[in-house]
Coordinates of C-alpha atoms in Angstrom, one line a residue:
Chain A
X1 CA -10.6 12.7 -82.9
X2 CA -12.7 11.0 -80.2
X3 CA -12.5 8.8 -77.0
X4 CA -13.1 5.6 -78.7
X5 CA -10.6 6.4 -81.3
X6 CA -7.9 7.7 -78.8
X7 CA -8.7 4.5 -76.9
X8 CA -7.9 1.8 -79.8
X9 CA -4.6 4.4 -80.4
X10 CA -3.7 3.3 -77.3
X11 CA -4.4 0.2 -77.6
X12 CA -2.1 0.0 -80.9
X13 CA 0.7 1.5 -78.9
X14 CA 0.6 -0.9 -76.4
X15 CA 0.3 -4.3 -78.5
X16 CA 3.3 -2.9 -80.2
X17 CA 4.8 -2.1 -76.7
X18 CA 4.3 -5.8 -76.3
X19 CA 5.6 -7.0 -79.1
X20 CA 9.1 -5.3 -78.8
X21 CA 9.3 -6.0 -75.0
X22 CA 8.7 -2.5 -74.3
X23 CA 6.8 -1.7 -70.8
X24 CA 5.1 1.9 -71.8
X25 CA 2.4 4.6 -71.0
X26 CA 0.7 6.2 -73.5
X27 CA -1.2 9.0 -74.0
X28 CA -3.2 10.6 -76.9
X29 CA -3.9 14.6 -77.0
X30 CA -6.3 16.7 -78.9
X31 CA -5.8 19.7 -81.0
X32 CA -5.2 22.1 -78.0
X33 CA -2.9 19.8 -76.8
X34 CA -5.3 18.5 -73.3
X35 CA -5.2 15.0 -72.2
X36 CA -7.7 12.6 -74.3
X37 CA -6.8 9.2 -72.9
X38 CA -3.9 7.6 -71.1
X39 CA -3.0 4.4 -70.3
X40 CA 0.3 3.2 -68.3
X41 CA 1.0 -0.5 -68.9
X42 CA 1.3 -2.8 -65.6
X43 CA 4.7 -2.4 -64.3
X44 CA 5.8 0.6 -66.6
X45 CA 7.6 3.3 -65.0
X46 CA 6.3 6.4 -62.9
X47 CA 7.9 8.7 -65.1
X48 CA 5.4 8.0 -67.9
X49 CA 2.5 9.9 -66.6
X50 CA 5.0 13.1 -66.9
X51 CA 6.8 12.4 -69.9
X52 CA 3.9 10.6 -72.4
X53 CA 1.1 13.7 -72.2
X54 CA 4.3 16.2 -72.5
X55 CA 5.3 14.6 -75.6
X56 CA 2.1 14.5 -77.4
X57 CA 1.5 18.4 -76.6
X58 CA 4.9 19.2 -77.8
X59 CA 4.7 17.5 -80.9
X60 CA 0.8 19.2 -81.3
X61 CA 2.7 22.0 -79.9
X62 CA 5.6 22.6 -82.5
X63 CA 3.2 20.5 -85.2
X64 CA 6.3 18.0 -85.7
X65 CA 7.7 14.6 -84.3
X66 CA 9.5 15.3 -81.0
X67 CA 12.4 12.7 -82.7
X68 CA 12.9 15.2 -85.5
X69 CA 12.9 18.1 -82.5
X70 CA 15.9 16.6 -80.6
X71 CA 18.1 17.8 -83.1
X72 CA 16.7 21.6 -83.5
X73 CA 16.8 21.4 -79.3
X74 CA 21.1 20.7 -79.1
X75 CA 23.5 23.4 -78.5
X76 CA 24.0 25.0 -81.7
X77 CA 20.5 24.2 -82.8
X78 CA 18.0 26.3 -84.0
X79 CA 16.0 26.1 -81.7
X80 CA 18.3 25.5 -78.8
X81 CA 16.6 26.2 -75.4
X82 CA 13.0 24.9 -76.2
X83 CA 13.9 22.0 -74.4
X84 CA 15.0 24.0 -71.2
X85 CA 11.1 24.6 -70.1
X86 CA 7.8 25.1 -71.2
X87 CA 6.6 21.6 -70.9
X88 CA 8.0 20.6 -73.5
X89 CA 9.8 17.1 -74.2
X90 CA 11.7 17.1 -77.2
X91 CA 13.0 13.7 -77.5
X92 CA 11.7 11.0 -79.4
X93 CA 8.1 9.3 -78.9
X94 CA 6.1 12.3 -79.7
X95 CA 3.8 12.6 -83.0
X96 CA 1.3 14.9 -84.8
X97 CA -2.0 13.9 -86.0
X98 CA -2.5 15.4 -89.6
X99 CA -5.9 15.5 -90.6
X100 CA -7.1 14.1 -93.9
X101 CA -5.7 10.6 -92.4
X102 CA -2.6 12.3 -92.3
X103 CA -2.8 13.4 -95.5
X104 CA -4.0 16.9 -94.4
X105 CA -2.5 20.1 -93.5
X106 CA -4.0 20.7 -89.9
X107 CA -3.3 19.2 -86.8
X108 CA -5.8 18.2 -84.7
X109 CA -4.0 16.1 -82.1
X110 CA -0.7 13.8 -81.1
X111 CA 0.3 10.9 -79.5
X112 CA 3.1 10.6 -76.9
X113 CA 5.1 7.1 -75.3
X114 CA 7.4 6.4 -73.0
X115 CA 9.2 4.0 -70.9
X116 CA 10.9 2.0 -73.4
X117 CA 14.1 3.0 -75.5
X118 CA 13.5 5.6 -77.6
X119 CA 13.7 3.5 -80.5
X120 CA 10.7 1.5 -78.8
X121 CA 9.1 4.5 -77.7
X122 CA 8.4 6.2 -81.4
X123 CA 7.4 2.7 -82.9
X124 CA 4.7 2.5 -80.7
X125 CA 3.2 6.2 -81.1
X126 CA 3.8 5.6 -85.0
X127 CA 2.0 2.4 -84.4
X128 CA -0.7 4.4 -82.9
X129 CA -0.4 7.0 -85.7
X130 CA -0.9 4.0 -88.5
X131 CA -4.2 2.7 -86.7
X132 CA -5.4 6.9 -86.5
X133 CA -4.4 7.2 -90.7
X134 CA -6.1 4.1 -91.9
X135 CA -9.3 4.7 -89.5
Chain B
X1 CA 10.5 -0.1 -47.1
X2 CA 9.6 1.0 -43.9
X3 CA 10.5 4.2 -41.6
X4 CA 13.4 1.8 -39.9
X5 CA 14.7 0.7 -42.8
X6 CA 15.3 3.8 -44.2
X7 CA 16.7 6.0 -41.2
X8 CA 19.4 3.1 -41.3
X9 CA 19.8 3.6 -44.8
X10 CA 20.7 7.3 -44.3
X11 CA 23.7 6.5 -41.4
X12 CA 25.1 4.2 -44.1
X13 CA 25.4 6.8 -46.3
X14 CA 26.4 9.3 -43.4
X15 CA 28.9 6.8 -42.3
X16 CA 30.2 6.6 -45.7
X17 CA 30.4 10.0 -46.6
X18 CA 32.2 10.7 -43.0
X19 CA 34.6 8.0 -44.0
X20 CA 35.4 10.1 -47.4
X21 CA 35.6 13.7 -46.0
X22 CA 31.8 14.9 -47.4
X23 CA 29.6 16.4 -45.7
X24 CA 26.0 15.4 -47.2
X25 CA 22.0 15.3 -47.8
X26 CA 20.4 12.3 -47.7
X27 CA 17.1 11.4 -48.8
X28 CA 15.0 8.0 -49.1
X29 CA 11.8 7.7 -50.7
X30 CA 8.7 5.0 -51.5
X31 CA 7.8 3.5 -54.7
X32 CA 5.7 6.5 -55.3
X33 CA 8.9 8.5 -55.4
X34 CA 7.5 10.6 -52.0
X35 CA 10.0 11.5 -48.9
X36 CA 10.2 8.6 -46.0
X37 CA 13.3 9.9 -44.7
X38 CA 16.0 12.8 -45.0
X39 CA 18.8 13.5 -43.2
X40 CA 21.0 16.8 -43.3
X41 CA 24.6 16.4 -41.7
X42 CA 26.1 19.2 -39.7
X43 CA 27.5 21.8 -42.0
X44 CA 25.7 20.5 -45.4
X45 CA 24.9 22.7 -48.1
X46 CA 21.0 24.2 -48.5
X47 CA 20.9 22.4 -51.9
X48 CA 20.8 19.4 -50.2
X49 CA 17.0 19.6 -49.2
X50 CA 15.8 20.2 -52.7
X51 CA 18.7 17.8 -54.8
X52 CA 19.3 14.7 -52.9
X53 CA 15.4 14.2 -52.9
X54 CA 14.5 14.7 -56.4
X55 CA 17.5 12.2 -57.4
X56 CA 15.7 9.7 -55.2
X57 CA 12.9 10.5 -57.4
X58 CA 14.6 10.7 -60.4
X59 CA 16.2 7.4 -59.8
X60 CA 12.5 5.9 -59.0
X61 CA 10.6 7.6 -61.8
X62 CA 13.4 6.3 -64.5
X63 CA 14.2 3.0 -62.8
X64 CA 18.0 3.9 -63.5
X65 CA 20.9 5.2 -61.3
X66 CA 21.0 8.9 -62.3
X67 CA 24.7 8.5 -62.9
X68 CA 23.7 6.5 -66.2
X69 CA 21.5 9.0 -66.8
X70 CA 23.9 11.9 -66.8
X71 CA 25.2 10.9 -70.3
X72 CA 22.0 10.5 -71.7
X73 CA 20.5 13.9 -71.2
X74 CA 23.7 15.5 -72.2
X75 CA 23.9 17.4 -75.8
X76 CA 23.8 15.0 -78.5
X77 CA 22.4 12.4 -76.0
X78 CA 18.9 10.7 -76.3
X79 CA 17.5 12.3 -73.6
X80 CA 18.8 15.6 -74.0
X81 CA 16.2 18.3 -72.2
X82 CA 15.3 16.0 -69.8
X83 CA 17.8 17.3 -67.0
X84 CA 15.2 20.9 -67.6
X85 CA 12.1 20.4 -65.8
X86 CA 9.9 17.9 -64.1
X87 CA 11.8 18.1 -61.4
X88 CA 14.3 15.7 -62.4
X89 CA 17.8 15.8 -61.2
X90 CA 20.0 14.3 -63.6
X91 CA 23.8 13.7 -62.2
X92 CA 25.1 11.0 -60.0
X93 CA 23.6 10.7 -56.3
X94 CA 20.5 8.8 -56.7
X95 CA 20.3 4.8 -57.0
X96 CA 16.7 3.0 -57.3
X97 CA 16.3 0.2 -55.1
X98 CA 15.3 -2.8 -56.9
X99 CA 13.1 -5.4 -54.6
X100 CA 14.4 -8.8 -53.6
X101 CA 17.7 -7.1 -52.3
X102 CA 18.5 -5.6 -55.4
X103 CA 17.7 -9.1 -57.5
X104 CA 14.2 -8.2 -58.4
X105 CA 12.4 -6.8 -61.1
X106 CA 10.4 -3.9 -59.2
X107 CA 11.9 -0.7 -57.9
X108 CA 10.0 0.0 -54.5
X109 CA 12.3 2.7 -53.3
X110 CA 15.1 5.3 -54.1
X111 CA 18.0 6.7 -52.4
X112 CA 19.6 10.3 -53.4
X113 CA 22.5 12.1 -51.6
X114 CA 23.8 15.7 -52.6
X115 CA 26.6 17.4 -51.1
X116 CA 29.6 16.0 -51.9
X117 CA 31.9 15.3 -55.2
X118 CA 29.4 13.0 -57.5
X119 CA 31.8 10.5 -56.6
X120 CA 31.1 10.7 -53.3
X121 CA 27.4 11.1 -53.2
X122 CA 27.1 7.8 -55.2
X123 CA 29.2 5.9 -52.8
X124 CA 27.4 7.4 -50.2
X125 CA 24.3 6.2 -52.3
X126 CA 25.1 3.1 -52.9
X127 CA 26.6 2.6 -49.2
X128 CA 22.7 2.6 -48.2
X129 CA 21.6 0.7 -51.3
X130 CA 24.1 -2.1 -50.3
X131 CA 22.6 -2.2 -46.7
X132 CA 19.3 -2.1 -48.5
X133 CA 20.5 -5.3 -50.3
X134 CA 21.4 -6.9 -47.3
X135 CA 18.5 -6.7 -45.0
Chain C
X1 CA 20.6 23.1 -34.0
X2 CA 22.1 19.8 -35.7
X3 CA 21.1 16.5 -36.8
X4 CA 21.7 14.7 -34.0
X5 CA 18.6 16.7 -31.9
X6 CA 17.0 16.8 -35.1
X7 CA 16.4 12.9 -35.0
X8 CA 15.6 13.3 -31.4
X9 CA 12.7 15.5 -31.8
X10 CA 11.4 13.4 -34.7
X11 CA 11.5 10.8 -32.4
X12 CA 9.6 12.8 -29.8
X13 CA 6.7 13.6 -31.9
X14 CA 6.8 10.0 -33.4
X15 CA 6.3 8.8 -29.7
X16 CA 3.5 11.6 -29.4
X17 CA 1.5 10.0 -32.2
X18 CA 2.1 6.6 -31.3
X19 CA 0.5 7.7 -28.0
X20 CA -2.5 9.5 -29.6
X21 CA -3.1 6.8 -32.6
X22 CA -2.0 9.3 -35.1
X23 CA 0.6 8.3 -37.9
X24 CA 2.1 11.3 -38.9
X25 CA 5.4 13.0 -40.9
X26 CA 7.6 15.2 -39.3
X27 CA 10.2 17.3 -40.3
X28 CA 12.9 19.9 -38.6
X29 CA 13.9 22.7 -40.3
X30 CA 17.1 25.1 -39.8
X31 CA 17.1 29.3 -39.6
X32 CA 16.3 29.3 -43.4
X33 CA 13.8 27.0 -43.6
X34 CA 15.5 24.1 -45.5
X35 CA 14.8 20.5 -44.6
X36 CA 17.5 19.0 -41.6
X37 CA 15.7 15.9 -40.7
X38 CA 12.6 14.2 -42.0
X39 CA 10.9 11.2 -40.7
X40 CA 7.4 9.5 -42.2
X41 CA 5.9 7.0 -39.8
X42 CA 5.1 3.7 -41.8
X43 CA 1.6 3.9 -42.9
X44 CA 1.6 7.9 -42.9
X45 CA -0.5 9.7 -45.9
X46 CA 2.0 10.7 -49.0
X47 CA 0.4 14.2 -47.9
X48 CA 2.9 13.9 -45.3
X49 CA 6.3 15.1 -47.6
X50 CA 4.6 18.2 -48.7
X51 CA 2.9 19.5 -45.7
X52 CA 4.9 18.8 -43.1
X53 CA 8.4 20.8 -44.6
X54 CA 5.4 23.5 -45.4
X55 CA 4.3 24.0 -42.4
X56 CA 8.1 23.9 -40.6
X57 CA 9.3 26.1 -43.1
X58 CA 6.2 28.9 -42.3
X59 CA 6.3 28.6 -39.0
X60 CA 10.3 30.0 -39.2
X61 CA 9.5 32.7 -42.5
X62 CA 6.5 34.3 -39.9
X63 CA 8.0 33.3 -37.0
X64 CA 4.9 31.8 -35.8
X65 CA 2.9 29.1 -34.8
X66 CA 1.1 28.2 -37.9
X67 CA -2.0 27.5 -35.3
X68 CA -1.8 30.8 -34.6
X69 CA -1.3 31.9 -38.3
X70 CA -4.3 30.4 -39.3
X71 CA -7.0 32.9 -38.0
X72 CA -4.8 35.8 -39.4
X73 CA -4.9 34.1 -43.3
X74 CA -8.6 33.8 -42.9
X75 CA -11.0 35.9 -45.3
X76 CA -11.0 39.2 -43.1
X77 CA -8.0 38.5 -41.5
X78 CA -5.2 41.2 -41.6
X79 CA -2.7 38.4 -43.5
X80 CA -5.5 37.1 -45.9
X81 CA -4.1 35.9 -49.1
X82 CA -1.1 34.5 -47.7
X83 CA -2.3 31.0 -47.9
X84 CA -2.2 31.1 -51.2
X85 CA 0.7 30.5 -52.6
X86 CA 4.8 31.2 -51.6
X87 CA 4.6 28.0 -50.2
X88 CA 3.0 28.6 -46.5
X89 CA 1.2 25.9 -44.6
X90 CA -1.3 28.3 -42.6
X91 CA -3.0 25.6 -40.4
X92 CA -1.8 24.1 -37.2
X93 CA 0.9 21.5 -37.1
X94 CA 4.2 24.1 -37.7
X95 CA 6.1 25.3 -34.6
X96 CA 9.1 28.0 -34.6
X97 CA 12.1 27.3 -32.5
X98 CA 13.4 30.3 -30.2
X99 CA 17.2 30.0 -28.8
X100 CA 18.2 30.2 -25.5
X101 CA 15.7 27.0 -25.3
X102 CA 12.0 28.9 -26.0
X103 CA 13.3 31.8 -24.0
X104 CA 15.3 33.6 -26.9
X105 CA 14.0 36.3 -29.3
X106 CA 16.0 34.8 -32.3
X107 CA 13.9 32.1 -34.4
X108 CA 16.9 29.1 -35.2
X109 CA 14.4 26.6 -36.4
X110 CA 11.3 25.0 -36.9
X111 CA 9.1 21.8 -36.5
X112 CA 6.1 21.1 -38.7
X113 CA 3.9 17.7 -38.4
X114 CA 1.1 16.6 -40.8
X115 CA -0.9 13.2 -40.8
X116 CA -3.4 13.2 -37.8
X117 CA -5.9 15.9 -36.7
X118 CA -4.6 19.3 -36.7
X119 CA -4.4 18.4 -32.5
X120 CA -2.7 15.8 -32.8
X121 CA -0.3 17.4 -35.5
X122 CA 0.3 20.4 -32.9
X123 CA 0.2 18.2 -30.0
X124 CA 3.4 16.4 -31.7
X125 CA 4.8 19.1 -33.0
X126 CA 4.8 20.7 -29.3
X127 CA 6.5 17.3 -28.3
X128 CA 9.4 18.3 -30.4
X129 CA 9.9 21.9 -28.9
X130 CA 9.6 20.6 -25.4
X131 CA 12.8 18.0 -26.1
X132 CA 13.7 21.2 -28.0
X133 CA 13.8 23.5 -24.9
X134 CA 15.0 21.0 -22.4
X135 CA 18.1 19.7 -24.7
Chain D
X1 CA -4.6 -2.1 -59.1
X2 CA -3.7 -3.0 -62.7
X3 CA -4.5 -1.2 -66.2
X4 CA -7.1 -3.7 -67.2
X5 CA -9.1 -2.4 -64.0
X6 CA -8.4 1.2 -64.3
X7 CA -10.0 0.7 -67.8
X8 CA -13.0 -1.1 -66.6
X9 CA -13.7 2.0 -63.5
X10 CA -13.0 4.6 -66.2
X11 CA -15.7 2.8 -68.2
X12 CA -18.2 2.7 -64.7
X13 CA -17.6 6.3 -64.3
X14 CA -18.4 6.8 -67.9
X15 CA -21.8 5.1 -67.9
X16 CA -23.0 6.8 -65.1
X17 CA -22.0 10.4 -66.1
X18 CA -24.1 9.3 -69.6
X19 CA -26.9 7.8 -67.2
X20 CA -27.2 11.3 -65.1
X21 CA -26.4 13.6 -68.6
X22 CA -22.7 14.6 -67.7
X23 CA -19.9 15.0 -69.9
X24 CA -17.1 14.3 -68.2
X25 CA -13.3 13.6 -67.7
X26 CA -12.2 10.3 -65.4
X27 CA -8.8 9.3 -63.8
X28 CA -7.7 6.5 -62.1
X29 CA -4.2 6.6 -60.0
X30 CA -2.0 4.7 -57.9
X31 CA -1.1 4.2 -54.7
X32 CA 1.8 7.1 -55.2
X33 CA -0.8 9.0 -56.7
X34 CA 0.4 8.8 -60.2
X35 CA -1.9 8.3 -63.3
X36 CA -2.8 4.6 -64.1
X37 CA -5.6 5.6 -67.0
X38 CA -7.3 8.7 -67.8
X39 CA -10.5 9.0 -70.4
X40 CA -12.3 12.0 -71.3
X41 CA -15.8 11.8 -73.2
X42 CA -16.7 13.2 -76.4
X43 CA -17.3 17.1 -75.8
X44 CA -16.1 17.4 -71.7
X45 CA -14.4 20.4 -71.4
X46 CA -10.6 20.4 -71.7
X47 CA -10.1 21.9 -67.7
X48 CA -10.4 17.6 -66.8
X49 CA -7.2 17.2 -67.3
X50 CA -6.0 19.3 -65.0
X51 CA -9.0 18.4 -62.2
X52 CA -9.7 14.7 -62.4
X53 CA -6.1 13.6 -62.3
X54 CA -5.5 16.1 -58.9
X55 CA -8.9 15.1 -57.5
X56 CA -7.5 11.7 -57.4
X57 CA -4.0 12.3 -56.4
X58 CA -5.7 14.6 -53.6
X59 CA -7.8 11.9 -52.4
X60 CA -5.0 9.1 -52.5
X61 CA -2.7 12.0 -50.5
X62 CA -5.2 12.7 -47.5
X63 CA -7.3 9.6 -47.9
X64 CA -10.7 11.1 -48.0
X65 CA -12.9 11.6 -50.1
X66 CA -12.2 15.5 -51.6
X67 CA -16.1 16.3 -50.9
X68 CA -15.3 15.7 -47.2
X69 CA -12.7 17.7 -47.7
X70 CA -14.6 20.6 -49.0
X71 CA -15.7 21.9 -46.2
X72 CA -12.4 21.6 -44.2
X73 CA -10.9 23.6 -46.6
X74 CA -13.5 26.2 -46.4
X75 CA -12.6 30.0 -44.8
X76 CA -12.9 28.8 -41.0
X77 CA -12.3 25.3 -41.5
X78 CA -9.1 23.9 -40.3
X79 CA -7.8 23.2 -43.4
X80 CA -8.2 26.6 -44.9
X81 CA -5.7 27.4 -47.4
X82 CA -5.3 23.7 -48.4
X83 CA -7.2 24.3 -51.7
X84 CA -4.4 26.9 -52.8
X85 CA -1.6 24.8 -53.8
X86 CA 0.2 21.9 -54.1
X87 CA -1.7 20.5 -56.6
X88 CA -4.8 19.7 -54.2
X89 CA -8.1 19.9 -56.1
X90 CA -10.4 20.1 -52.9
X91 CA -14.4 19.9 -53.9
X92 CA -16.0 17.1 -54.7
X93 CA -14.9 14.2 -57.7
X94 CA -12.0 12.3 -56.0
X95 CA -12.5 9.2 -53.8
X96 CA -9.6 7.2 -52.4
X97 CA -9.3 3.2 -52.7
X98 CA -9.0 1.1 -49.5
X99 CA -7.9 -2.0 -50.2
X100 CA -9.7 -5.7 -49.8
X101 CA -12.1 -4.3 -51.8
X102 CA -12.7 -1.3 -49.7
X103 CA -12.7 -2.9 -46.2
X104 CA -8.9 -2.5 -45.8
X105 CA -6.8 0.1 -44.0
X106 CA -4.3 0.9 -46.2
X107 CA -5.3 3.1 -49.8
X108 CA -3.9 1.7 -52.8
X109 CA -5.1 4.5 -55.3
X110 CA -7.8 7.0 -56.6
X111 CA -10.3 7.9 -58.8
X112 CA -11.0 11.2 -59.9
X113 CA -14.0 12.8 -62.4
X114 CA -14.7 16.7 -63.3
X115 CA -16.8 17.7 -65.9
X116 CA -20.1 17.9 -64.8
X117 CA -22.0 18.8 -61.3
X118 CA -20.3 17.9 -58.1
X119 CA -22.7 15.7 -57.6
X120 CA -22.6 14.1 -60.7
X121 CA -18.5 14.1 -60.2
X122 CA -19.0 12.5 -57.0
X123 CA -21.5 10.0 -58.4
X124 CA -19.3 9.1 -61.5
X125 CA -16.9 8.1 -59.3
X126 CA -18.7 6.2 -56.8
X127 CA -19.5 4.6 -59.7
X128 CA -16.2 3.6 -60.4
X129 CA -15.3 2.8 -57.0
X130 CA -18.3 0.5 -56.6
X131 CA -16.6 -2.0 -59.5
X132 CA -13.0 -2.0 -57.6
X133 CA -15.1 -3.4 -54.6
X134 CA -16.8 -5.8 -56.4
X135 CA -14.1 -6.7 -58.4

């Protein structure tokens, strides 16, 4: 992972954001989870500077896509009361960065969007991931 | 938004919320989501100070009533966890204030009120928000 | 202590630092501390929501002038380490209010101004108590 | 302020911290303080996430420049106790943004850099500051 790498992620994220009529910020973490780049689209919501860099380091965090978290987060899920503190935001837009192109075992960073649905929101980190896997 | 603006803001909700028997917080904030003006009635609950502000902020930060978002961040909703931390208040009270008197396209401001029923706080909230729209 | 001499002392330390060229916040807290009125003069620093409540709130918790707290806090001061954290404003701009109009011994409020210099922010905040004492 | 500008200052910042032989981390926020674009170079230490955005966001909330602020904060100084909380970061790194390209009277965001020196910080984001003006 580096800057210039983290930059065209967001830059993937974005022209996807685009595309769907989404109005985002993004933001792309390393393995310990810290801030690599961010960028919040003209317009896009003040809540994105929270909720983008949380949902990167969660899903670095709990090595897993904050959509497949939500579920484990409910009452009567297994992991019910992660979602309650921490800094963690365990719904949808969140993804790991597996090494080997995504092919490895090891993480060693994440991507995290929001400000558009959450349907909008996990295409454009998973268009960011696609850019990181065939880079 | 200006200091003005907003202290009239707050005695519409004050009005309103003497009109239906509540005895309220209320808070008005920028575009930035930071305090311009707060008022406390007579006999209002402490929580005021720290709710009816951050659903002004909440309503800023996520562009949406935070009555609409109540159902959201419930279990099983989209945005469950949300309601945890960030210092986002998720329940009915705080209304964004869209620019062109309500008709635009830009939130530049928020209102939140705490104190009351939910029912009440949001017609106290949107007792400002309709002066809002009409000055 | 209500609202309605809340507002009027906001509007006396507003008229302060029109007079001095300072643009200022100002808030009015109750016996506990918590927020009863808040004003932020248009064009005030967004600096302005946190410290003025701050410095209201430690003037009533040390019942003190935070002017006057400020040499105590100071390295080799018999209070050092209380700026730190807990919330306390130690520099000049908070002002306790005694009952029995400043003649009292019971602390039922507090003022606290942030935006100009700290003589400005104390020469408003003194504005307050005087409509204070002679309401 | 728009993204395509907080890119181009993050970019300024950049050059000159690989000019002077720093390694740093550069943010760029808005008028309310919150994050427009971050970067952090190859190798700068991950505490730049936490300093360059609150260098920025301190310098957008008291509208100075946080190495003016440095010595206010100081023990004696009249700000002392300022540096512990509330998210200020209070040495050197954060310059505010006046508007009409630095002539105006109103600040319409921040820049803040930590990585290397405080005076390759400050110069990094003088640096970046320089392009707004110009731009």
């Amino acid at each position: 992972m580096n800057l210039e790498l983290a930059l065209r992620m967001c830059e993937a994220a974005i022209k996807e954001a685009a595309r769907s009529g989404a109005v985002v910020s993004v933001a792309v973490v390393d393995a310990g989870g810290h801030l690599l780049a961010f960028q919040r689209m003209d317009g896009a919501e003040i809540a994105g500077p929270a909720l983008a860099p949380g949902k990167a380091y969660t899903a670095v965090a709990h090595r897993i896509a904050t959509a497949d978290l939500a579920p484990l987060v409910q009452p009567g899920g297994e992991l019910y009361g992660l979602a309650a503190g921490g800094g963690f935001v365990c719904f949808g837009g969140g993804v790991p960065l597996w090494d080997e192109h995504g092919e490895g075992d090891r993480v060693i960073g994440g991507v995290g969007v929001s400000g558009g649905t959450i349907e909008q929101d996990v295409a454009c980190a998973e268009a960011a991931v696609a850019l990181w896997e065939t880079s």
